[in-house]
Coordinates of C-alpha atoms and ligand atoms in Angstrom, one line a residue:
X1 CA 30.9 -63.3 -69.7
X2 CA 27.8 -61.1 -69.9
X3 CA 29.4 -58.2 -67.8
X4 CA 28.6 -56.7 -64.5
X5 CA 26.1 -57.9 -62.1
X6 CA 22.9 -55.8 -62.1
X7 CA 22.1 -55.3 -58.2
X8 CA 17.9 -55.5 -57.7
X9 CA 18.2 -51.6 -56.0
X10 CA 19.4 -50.5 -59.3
X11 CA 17.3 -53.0 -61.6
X12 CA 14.0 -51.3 -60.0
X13 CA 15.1 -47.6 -60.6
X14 CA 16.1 -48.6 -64.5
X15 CA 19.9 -47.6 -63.9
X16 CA 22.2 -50.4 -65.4
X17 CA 25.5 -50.8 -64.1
X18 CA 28.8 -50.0 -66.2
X19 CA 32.0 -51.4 -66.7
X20 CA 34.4 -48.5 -65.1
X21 CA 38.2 -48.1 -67.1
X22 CA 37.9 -45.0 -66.8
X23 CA 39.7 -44.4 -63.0
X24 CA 38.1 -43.4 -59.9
X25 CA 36.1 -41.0 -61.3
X26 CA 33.2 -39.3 -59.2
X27 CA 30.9 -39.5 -62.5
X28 CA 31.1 -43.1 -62.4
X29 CA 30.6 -44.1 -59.0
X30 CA 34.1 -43.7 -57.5
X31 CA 35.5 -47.2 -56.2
X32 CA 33.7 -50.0 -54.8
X33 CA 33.7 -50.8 -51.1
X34 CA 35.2 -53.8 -50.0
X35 CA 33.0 -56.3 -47.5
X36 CA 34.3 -55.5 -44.2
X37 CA 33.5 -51.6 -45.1
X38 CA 30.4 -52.0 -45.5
X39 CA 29.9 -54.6 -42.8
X40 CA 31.3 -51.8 -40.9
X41 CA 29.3 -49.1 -41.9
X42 CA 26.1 -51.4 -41.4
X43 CA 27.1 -52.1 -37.5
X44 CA 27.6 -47.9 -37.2
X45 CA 24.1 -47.7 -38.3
X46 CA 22.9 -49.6 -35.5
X47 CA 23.7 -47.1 -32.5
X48 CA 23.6 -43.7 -31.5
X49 CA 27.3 -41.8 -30.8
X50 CA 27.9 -38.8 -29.6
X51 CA 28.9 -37.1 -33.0
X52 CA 31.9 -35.5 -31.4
X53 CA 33.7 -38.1 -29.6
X54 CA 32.9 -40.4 -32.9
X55 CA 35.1 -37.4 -35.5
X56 CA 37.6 -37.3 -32.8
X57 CA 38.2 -40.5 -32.8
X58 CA 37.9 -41.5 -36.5
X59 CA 40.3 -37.9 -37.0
X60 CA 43.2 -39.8 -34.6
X61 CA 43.1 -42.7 -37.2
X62 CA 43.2 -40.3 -40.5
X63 CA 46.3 -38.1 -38.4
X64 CA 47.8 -41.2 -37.8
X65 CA 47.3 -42.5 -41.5
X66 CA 48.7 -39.5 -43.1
X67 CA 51.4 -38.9 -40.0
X68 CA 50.4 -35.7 -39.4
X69 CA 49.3 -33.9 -35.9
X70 CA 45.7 -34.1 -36.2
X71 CA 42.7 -35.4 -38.8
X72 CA 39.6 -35.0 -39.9
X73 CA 36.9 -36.8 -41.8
X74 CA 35.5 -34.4 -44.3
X75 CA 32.5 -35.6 -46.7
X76 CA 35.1 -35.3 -49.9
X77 CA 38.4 -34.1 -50.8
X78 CA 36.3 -30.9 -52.2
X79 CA 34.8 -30.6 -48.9
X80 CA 38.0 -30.7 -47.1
X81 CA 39.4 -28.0 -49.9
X82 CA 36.6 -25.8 -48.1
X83 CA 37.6 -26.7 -45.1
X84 CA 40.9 -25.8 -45.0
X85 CA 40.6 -22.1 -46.4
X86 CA 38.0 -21.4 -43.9
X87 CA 40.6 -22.5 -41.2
X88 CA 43.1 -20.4 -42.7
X89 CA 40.8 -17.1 -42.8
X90 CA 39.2 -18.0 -39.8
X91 CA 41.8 -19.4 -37.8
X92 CA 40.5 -20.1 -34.0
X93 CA 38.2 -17.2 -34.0
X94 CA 34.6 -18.3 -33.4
X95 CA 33.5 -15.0 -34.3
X96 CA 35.5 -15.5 -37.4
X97 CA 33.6 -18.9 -38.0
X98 CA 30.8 -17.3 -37.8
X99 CA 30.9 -14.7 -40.3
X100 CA 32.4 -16.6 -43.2
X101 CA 31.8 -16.6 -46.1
X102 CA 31.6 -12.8 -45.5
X103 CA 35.2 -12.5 -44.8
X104 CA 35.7 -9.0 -44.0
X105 CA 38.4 -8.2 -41.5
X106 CA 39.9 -11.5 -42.7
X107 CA 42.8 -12.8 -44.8
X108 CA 41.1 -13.7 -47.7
X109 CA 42.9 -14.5 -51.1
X110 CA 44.5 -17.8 -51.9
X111 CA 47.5 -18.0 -54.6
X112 CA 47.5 -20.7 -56.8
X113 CA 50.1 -21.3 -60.4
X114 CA 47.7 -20.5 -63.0
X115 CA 48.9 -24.1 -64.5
X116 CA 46.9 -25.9 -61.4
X117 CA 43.9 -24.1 -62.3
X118 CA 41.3 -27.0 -62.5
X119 CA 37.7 -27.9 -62.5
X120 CA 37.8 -28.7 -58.7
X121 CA 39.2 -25.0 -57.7
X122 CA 35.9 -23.6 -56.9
X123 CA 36.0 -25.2 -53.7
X124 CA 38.9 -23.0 -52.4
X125 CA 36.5 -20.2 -52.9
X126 CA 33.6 -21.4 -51.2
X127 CA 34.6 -20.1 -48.0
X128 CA 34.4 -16.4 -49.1
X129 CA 38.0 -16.1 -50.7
X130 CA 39.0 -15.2 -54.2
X131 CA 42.0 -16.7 -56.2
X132 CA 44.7 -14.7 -57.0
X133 CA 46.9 -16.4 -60.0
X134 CA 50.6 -16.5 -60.3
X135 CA 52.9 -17.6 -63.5
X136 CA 51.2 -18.4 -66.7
X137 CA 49.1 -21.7 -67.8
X138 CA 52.6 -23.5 -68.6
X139 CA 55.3 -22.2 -65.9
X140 CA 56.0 -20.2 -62.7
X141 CA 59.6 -19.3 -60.7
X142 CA 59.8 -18.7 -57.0
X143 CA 59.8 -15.1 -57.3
X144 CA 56.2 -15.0 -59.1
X145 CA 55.2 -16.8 -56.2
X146 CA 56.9 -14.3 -53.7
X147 CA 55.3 -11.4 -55.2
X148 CA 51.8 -12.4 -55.1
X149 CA 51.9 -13.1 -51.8
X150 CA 50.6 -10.0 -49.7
X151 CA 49.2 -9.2 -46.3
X152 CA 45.7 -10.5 -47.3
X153 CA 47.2 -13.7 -48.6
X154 CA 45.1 -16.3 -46.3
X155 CA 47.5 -19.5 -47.9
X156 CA 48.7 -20.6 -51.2
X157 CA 47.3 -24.1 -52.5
X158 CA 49.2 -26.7 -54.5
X159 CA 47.4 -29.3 -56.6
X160 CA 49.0 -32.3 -57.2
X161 CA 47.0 -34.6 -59.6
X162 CA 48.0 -36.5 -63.2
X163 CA 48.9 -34.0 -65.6
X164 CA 48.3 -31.3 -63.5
X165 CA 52.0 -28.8 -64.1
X166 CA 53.6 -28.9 -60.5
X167 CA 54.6 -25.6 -61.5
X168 CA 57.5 -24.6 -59.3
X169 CA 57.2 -28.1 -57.3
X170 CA 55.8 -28.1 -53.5
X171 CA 59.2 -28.2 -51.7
X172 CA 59.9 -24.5 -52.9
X173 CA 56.2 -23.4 -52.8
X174 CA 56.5 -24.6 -49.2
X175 CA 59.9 -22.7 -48.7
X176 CA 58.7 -19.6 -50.3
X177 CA 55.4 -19.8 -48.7
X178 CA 57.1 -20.6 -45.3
X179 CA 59.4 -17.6 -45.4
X180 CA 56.8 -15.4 -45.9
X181 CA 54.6 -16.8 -43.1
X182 CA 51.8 -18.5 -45.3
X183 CA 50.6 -22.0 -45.0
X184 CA 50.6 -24.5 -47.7
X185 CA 47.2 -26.0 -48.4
X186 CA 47.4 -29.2 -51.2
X187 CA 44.4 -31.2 -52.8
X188 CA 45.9 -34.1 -53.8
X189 CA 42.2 -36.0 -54.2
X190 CA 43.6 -38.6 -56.4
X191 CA 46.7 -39.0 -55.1
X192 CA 46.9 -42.4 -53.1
X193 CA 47.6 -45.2 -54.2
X194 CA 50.5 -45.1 -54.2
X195 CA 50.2 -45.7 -50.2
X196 CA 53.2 -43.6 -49.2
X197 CA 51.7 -40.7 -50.6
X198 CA 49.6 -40.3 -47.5
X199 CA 52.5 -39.0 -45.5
X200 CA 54.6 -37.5 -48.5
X201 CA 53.4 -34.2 -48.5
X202 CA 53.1 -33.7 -44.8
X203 CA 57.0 -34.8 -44.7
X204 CA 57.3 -32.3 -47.4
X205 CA 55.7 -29.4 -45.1
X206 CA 52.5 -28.8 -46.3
X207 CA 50.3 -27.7 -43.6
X208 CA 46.9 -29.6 -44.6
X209 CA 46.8 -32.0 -47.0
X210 CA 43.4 -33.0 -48.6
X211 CA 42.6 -36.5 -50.2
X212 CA 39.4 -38.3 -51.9
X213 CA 37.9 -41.1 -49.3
X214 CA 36.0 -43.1 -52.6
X215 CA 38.9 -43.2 -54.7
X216 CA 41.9 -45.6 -54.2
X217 CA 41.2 -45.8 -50.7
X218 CA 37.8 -47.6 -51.6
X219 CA 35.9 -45.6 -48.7
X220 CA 32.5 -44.3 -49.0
X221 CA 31.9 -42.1 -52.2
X222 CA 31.4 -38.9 -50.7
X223 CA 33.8 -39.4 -47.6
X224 CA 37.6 -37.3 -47.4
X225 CA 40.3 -37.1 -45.5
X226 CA 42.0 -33.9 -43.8
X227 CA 45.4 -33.7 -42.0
X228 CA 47.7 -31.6 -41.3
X229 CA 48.9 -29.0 -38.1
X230 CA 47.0 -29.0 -35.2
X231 CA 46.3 -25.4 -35.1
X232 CA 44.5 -25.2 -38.6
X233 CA 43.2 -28.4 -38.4
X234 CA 41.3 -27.4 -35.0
X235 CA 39.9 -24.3 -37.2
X236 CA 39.1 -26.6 -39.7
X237 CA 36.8 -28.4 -37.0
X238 CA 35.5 -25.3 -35.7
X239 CA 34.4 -24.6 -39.2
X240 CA 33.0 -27.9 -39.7
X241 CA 32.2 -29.6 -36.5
X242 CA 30.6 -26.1 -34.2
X243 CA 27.6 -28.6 -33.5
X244 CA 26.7 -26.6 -30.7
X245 CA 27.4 -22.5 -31.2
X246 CA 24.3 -20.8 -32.1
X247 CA 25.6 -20.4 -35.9
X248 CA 26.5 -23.6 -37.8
X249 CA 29.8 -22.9 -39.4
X250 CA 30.4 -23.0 -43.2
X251 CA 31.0 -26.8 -43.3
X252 CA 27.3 -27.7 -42.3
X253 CA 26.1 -28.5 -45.5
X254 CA 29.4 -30.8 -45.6
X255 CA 28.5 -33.1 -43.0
X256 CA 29.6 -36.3 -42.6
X257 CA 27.4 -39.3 -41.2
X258 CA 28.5 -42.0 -38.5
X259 CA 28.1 -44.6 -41.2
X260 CA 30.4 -43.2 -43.5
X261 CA 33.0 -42.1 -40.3
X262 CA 33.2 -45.6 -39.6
X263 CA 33.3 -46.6 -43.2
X264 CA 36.1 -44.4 -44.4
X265 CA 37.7 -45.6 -40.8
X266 CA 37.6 -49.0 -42.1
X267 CA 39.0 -48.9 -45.6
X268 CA 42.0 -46.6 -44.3
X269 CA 42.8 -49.9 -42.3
X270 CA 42.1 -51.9 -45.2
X271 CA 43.9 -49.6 -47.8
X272 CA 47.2 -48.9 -45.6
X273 CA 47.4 -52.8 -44.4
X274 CA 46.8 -54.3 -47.9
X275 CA 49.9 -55.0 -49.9
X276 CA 50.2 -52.7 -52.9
X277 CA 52.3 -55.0 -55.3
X278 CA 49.5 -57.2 -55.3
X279 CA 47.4 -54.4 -56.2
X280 CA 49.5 -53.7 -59.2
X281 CA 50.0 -57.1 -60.2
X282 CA 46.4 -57.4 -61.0
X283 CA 46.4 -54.1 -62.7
X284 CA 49.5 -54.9 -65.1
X285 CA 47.7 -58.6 -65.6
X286 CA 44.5 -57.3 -67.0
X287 CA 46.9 -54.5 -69.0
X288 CA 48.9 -57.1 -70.5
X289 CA 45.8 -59.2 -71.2
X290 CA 44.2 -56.4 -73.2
X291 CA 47.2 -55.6 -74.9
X292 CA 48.0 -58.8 -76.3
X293 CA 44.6 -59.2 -77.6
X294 CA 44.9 -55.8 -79.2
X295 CA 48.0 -56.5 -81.1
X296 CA 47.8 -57.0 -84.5
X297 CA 45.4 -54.4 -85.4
X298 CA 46.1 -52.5 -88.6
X299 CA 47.0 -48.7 -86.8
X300 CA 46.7 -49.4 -83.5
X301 CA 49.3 -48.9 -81.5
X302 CA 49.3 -50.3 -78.2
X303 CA 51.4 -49.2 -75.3
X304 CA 51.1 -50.2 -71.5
X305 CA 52.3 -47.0 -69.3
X306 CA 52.3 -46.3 -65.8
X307 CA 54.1 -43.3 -65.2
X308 CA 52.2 -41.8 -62.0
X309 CA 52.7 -38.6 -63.3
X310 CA 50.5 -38.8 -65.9
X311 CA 48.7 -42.6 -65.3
X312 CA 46.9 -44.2 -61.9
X313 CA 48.3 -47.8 -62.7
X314 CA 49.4 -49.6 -66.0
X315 CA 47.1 -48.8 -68.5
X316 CA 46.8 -49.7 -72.0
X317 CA 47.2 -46.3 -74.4
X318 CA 46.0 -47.4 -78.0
X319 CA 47.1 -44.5 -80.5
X320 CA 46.3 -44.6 -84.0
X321 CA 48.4 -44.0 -87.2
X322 CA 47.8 -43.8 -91.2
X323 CA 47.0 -47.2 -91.2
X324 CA 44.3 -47.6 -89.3
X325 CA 41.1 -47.6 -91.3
X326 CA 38.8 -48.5 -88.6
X327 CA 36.4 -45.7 -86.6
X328 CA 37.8 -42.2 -85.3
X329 CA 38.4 -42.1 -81.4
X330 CA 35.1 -40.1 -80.5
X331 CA 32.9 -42.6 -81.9
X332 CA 34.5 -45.6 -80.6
X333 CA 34.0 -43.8 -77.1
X334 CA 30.4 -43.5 -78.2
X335 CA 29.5 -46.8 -79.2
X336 CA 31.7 -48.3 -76.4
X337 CA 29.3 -46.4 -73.9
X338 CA 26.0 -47.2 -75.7
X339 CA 26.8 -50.6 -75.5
X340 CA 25.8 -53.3 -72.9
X341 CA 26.9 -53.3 -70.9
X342 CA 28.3 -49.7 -71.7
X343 CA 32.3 -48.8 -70.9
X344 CA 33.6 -45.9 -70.2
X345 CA 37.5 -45.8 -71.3
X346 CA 39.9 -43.2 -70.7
X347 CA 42.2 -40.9 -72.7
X348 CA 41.6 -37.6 -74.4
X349 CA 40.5 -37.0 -77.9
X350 CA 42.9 -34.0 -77.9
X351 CA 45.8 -35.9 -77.0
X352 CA 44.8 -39.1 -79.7
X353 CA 44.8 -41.5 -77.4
X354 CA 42.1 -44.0 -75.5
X355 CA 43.7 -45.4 -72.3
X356 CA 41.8 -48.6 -70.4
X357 CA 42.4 -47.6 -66.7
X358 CA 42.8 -50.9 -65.0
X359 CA 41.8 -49.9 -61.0
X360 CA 38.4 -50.0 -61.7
X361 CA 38.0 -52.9 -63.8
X362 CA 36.9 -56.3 -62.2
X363 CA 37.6 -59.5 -63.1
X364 CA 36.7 -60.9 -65.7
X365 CA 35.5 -57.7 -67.2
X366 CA 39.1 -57.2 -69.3
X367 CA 37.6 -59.7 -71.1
X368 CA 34.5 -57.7 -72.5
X369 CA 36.4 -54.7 -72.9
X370 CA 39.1 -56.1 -75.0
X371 CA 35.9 -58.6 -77.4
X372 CA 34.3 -55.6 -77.9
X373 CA 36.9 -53.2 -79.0
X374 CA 38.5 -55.5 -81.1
X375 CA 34.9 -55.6 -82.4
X376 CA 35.1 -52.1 -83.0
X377 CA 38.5 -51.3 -84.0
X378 CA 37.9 -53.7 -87.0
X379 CA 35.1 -52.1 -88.1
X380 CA 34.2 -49.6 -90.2
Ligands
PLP401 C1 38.3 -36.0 -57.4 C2 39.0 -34.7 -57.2 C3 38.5 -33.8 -56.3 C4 37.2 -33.9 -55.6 O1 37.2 -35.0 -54.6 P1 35.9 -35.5 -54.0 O2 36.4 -36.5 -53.0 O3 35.1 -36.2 -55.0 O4 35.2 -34.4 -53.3 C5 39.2 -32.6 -56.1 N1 40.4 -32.4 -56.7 C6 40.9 -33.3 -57.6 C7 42.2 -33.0 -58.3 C8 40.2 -34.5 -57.9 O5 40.7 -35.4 -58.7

């Protein structure tokens, strides 16, 4: 086993290819696309469409996906993130459209719990609005909520990701939200598998619902998906899809090509027909495989967890105790990733831990991981 495959395209630009355990992460490449995805995406490529017809089209199958009223392809769950403030400031107005992100004259602040604050939040701005926090970094009640809601609130978003606090949980930021006349937008990028969780929120109430096209659903890397009511998600195409007003709405540099339409099309079928025990059995294979070879190890303490609160599929977590004598957690990162081929693992310093995120991993590649961190662990 000598480790990944080195395609010629990336051979002639000098960039080697990397064993992912590390999740769906946009830093290293997202997922892979399966065959008929990209056999797909290679037929789009072949014809002229009227751009239109094409996003109402694929935006029937992502409604239907997510059983909401209407869909969108967006180029990203960040995009979409945009995309759905915009059509909550903007709302039908195509004056509106046009004047973001100067949003005077417009609802314009979004409330989020100051626990879901994360590196992707800067999206929800885009469109012109400013954030306006509620509850501390660890906790929030219903009536912190209520009272930062005001008559420029343009929506209140809810971020749902591991180890993300779901602060006062999405049924009563809906309810709150709801009784004060305020949609409910949610990034939930990561969110899927598991599969049901593409209709979960919408059943919930949320009014858009944004997820990531390149991560567990295998689409293209910089494709999304956007649901939700009809009458912000036809604002949400105004914003992004005005491909004939004078004035290109604030989604234009967002755009998403025919190729990757048809793409993300193509691995929702995939993703929502394939059978998800099977995907998990392969997971918690590799897992156990890895765990049983790292048994034994003086320190090391090796657990397999898959709560999807905090995991995407069962994972190895390797902690360390007074025992162990072999090298601390940031250096085995480092020489893990300088290897070759390199491997990125998961787990924070911080919390102790490295976890080896299975959903990535292909087969056969368990194997290096777990050679060369025995390799490691052992040393000094
Ligand atoms: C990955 C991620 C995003 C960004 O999604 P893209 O599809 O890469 O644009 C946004 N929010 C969260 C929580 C994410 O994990």
């Amino acid at each position: 086993m000598t480790g990944p495959e080195w395609p010629e395209v990336y051979r002639k630009l000098g960039v080697a290819p990397i064993i992912n355990a590390q999740s769906w992460v946009t830093a290293l490449g997202g997922s892979i696309m399966r065959p008929e995805v990209l056999r797909a995406m290679d037929e789009a490529a072949g014809a002229y469409v009227d751009m239109m017809q094409l996003n109402r089209a694929a935006g029937e199958v992502v409604a239907r996906s997510c059983g909401a009223e209407q869909g969108l392809v967006t180029a990203g769950c960040s995009a979409a993130q945009v995309l759905m403030v915009a059509a909550c400031m903007t709302g039908q107005s195509e004056s509106n459209v046009e004047q973001l992100p100067d949003a005077t004259g417009m609802k314009d602040e979004v409330v989020i719990f100051k626990g879901q604050r994360n590196r992707y939040d800067k999206a929800f701005v885009t469109a012109g609005a400013t954030l306006v926090e509620y509850g501390t970094a660890e906790s929030a009640t219903p009536e912190l909520l209520d009272e930062a809601i005001n008559e420029n609130t343009a929506c209140v978003a809810f971020v749902i990701a591991a180890s993300i606090n779901r602060g006062v949980g999405l049924e009563e930021t809906v309810r709150v939200a709801h009784a004060r006349g305020v949609p409910v937008i949610v990034d939930a990028a990561a969110e899927v598998p598991p599969r049901a969780n593409l209709t979960k929120f919408h059943k919930i109430g949320a009014d858009m619902v944004a997820f990531s096209g390149g991560k567990g659903i295998g689409g293209p890397q910089s494709a999304g998906l956007l649901a939700g009511k009809a009458n912000l998600m036809e604002a949400a195409v105004m914003n992004s899809l005005n491909l004939h007003a004078p004035v290109a709405g604030i989604g234009r540099p967002m755009k998403v090509s025919k190729e990757n339409i048809v793409g993300l099309v193509t691995a929702i079928e995939l993703f929502t027909d394939s059978d998800e025990g099977i995907e998990w059995d392969g997971w918690q294979s590799k897992a156990n495989y890895v765990a049983e070879r790292l048994g034994g190890i003086d320190g090391v303490n090796v657990v397999i967890e898959d709560d999807p609160n905090e995991r995407q599929g069962p994972q190895p977590v390797l902690r360390f105790d007074d025992a162990y004598e072999g090298p601390p957690i940031a250096e085995i990162k480092t020489r893990l990733e300088s290897d070759d081929p390199a491997i990125f693992v998961g787990g924070a310093e911080a919390r102790g831990e490295i976890s080896i995120v299975m959903v990535n991993v292909r087969d056969g590649e368990e194997i290096i991981i777990a050679d060369r961190l025995i390799e490691i662990l052992r040393s000094e």
